[in-house]
JSON list of C-alpha atoms and ligand atoms in Angstrom, two decimals:
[
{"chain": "I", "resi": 1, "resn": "UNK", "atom": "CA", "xyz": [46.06, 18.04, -51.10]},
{"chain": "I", "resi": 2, "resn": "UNK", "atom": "CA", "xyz": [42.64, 19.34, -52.44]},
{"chain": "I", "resi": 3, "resn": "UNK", "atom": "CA", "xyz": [39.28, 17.73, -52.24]},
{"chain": "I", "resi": 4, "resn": "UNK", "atom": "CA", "xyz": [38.67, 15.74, -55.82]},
{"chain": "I", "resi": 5, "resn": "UNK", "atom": "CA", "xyz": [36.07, 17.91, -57.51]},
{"chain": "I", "resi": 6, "resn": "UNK", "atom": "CA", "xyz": [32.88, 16.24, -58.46]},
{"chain": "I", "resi": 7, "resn": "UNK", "atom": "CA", "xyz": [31.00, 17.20, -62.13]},
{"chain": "I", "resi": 8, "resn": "UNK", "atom": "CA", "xyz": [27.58, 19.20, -60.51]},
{"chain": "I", "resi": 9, "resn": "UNK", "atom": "CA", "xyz": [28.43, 18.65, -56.91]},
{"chain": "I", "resi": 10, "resn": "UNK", "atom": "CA", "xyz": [29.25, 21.17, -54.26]},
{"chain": "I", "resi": 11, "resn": "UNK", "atom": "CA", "xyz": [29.63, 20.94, -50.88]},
{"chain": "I", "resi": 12, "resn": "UNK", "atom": "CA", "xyz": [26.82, 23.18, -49.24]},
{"chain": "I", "resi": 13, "resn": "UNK", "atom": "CA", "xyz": [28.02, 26.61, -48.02]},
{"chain": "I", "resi": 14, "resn": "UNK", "atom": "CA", "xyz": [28.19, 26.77, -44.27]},
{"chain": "I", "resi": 15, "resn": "UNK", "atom": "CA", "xyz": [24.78, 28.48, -42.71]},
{"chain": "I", "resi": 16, "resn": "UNK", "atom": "CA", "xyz": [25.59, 30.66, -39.42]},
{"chain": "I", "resi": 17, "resn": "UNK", "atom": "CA", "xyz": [23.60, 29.76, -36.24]},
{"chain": "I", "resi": 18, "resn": "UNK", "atom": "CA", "xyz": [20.32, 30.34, -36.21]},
{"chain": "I", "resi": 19, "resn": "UNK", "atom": "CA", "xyz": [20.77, 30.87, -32.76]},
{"chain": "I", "resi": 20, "resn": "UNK", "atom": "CA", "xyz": [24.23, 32.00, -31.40]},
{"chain": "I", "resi": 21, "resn": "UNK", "atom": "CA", "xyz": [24.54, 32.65, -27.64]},
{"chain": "I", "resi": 22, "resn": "UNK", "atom": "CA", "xyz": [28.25, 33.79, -26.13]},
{"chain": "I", "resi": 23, "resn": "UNK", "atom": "CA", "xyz": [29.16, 34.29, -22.56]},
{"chain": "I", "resi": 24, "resn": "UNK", "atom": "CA", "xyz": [25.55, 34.74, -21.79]},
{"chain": "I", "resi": 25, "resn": "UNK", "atom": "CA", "xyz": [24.75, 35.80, -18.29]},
{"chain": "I", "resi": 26, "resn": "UNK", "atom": "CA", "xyz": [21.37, 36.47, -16.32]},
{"chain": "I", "resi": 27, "resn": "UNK", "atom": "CA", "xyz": [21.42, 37.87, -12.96]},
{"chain": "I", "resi": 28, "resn": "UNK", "atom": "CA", "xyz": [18.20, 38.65, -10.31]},
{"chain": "I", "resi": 29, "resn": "UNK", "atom": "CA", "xyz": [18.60, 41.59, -8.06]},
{"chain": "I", "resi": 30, "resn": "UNK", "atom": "CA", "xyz": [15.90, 41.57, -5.62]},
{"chain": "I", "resi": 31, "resn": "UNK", "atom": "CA", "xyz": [17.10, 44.52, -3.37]},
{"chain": "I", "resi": 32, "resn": "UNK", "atom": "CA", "xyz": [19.91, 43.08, -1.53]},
{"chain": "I", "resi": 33, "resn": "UNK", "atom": "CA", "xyz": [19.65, 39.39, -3.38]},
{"chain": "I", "resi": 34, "resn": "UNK", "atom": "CA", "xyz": [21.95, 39.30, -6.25]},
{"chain": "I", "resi": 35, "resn": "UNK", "atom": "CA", "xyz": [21.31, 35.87, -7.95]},
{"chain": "I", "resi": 36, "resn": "UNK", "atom": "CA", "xyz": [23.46, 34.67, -11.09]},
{"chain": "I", "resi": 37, "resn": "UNK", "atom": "CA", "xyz": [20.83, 32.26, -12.70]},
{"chain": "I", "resi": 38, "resn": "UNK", "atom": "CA", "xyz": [23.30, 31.72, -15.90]},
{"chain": "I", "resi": 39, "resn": "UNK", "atom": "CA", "xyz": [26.95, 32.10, -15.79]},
{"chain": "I", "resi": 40, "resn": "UNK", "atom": "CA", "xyz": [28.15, 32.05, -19.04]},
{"chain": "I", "resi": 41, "resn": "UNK", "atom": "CA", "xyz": [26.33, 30.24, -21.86]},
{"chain": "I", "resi": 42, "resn": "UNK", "atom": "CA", "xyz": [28.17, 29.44, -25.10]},
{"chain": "I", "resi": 43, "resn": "UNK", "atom": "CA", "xyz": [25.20, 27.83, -27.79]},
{"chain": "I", "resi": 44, "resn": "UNK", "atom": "CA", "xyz": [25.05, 27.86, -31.07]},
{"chain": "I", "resi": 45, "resn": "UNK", "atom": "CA", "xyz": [21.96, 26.03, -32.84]},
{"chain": "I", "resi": 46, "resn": "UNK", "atom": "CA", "xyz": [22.31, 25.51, -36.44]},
{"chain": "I", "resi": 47, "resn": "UNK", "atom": "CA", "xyz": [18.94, 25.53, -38.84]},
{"chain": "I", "resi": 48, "resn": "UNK", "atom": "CA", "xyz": [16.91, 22.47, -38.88]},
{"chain": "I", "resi": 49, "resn": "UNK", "atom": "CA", "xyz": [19.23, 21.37, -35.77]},
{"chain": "I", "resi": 50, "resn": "UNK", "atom": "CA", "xyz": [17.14, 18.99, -32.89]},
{"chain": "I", "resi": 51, "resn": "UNK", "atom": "CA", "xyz": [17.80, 20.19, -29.82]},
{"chain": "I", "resi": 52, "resn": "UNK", "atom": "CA", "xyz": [16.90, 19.26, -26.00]},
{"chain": "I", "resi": 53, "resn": "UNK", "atom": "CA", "xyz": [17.14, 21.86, -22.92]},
{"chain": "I", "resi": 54, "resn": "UNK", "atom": "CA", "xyz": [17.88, 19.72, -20.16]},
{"chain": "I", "resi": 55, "resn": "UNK", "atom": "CA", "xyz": [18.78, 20.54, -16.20]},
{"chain": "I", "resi": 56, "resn": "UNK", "atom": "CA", "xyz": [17.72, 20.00, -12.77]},
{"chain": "I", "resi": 57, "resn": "UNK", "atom": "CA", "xyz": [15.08, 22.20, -11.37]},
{"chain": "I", "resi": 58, "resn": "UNK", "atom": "CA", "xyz": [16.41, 25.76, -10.82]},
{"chain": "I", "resi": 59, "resn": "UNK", "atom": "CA", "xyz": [19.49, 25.55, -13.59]},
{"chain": "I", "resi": 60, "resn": "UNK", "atom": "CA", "xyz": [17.91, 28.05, -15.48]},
{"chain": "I", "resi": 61, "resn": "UNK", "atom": "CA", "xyz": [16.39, 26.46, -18.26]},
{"chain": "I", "resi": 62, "resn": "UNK", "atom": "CA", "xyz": [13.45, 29.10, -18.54]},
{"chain": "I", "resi": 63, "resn": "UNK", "atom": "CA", "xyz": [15.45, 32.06, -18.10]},
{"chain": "I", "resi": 64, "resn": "UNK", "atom": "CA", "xyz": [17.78, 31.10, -20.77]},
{"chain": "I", "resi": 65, "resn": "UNK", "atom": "CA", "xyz": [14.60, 29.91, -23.08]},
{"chain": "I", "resi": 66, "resn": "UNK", "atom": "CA", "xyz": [13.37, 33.36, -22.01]},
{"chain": "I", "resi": 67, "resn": "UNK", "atom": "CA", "xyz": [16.11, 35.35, -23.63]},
{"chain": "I", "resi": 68, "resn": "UNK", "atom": "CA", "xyz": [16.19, 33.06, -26.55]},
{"chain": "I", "resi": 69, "resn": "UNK", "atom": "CA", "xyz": [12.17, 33.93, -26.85]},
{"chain": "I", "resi": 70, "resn": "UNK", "atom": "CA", "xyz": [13.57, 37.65, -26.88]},
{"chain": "I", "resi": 71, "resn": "UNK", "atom": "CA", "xyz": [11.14, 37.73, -23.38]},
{"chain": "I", "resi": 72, "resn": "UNK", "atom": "CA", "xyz": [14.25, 39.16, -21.42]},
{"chain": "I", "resi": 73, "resn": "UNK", "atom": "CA", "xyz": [17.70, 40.20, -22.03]},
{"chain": "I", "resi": 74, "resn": "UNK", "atom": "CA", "xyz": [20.86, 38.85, -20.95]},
{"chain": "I", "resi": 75, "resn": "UNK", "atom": "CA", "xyz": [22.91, 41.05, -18.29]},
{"chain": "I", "resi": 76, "resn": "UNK", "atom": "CA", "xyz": [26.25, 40.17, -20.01]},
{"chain": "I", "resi": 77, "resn": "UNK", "atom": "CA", "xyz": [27.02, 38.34, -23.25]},
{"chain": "I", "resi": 78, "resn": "UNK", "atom": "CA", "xyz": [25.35, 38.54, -26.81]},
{"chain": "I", "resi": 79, "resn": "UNK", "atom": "CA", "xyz": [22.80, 36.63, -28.42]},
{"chain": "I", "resi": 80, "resn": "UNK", "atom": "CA", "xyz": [21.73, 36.84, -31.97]},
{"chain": "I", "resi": 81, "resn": "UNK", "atom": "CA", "xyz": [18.94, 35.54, -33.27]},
{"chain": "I", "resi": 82, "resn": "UNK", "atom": "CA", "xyz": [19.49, 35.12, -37.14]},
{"chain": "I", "resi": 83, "resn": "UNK", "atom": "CA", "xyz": [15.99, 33.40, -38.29]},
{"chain": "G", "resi": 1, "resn": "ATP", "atom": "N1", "xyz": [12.49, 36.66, -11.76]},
{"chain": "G", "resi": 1, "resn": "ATP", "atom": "C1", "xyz": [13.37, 36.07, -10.95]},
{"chain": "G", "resi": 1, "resn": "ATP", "atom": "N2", "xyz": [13.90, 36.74, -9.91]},
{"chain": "G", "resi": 1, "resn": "ATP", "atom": "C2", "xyz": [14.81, 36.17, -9.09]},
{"chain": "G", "resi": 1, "resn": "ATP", "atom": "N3", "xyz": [15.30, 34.92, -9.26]},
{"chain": "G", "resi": 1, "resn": "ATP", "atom": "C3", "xyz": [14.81, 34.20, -10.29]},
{"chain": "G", "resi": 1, "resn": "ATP", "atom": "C4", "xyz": [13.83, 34.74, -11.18]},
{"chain": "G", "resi": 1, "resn": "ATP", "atom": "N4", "xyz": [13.55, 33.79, -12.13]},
{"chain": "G", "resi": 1, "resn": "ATP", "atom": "C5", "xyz": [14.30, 32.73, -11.81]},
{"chain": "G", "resi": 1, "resn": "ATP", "atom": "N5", "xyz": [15.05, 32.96, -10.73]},
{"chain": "G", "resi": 1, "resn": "ATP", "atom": "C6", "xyz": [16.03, 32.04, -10.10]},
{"chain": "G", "resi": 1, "resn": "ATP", "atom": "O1", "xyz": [16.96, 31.65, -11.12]},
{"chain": "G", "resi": 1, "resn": "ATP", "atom": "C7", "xyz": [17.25, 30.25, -11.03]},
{"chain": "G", "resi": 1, "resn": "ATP", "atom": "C8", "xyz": [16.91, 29.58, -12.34]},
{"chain": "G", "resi": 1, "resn": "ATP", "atom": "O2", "xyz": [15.50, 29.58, -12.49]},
{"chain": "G", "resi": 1, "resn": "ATP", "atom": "P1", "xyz": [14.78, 28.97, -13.77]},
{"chain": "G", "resi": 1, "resn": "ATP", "atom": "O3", "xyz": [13.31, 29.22, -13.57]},
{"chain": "G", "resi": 1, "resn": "ATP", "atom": "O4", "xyz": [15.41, 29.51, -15.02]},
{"chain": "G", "resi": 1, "resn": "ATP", "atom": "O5", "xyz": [15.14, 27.42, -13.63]},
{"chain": "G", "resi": 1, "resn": "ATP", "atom": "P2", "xyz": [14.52, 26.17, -14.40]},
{"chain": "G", "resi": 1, "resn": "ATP", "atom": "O6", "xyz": [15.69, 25.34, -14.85]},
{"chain": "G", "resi": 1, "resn": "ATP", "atom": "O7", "xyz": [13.57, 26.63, -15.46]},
{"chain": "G", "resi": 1, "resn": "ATP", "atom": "O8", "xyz": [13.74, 25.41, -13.23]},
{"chain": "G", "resi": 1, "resn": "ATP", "atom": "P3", "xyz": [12.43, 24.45, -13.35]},
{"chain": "G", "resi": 1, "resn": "ATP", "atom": "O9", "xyz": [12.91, 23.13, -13.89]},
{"chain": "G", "resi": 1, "resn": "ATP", "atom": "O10", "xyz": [11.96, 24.34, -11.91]},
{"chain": "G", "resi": 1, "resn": "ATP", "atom": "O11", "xyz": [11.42, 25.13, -14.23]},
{"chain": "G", "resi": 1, "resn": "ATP", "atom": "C9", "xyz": [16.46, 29.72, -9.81]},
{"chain": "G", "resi": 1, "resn": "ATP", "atom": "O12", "xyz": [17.32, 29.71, -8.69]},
{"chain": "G", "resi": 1, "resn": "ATP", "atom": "C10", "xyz": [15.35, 30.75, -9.65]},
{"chain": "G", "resi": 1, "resn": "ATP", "atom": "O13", "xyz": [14.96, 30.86, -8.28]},
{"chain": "G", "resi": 2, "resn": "MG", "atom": "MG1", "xyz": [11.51, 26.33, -15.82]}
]
């Protein structure tokens, strides 16, 4: 069964993420010290969206805020920033 269609209104075309993380990982090599500070973040963020980063101390809120801020790259996954 199809939607009834309204005289002048449209339902508003759906806007990709503005941000759109998959599988994103981040790991720290410090010589022998291999640290996986993200293990596989899925986020998408749609425009005008509210959102809060929230996580204990060392969960790796900065580093991912860091690649979303383009200040550092993931080590695996993809992130596209389409604003
Ligand atoms: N440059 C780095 N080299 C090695 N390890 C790092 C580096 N930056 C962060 N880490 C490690 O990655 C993990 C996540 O750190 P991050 O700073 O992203 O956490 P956070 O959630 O922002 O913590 P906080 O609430 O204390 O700011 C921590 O274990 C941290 O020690
Ligand atoms: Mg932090």
């Amino acid at each position: 069964m199809t939607a009834p269609q309204v005289p002048g209104v449209s339902a508003p075309l759906p806007t990709p993420p503005v941000v759109d993380l998959r599988g994103v990982r981040k790991i720290y090599e410090q010589g022998e010290m291999v640290f996986e500070a993200l293990k596989g973040v899925d986020v998408q963020i749609a425009q005008g969206e509210m959102v809060a980063l929230m996580g204990p101390s060392g969960s790796g809120k900065t580093t991912l805020m860091q690649i979303i801020g383009l200040l550092d790259r993931p080590s695996a996954g993809s992130y596209t920033d389409s604003d």
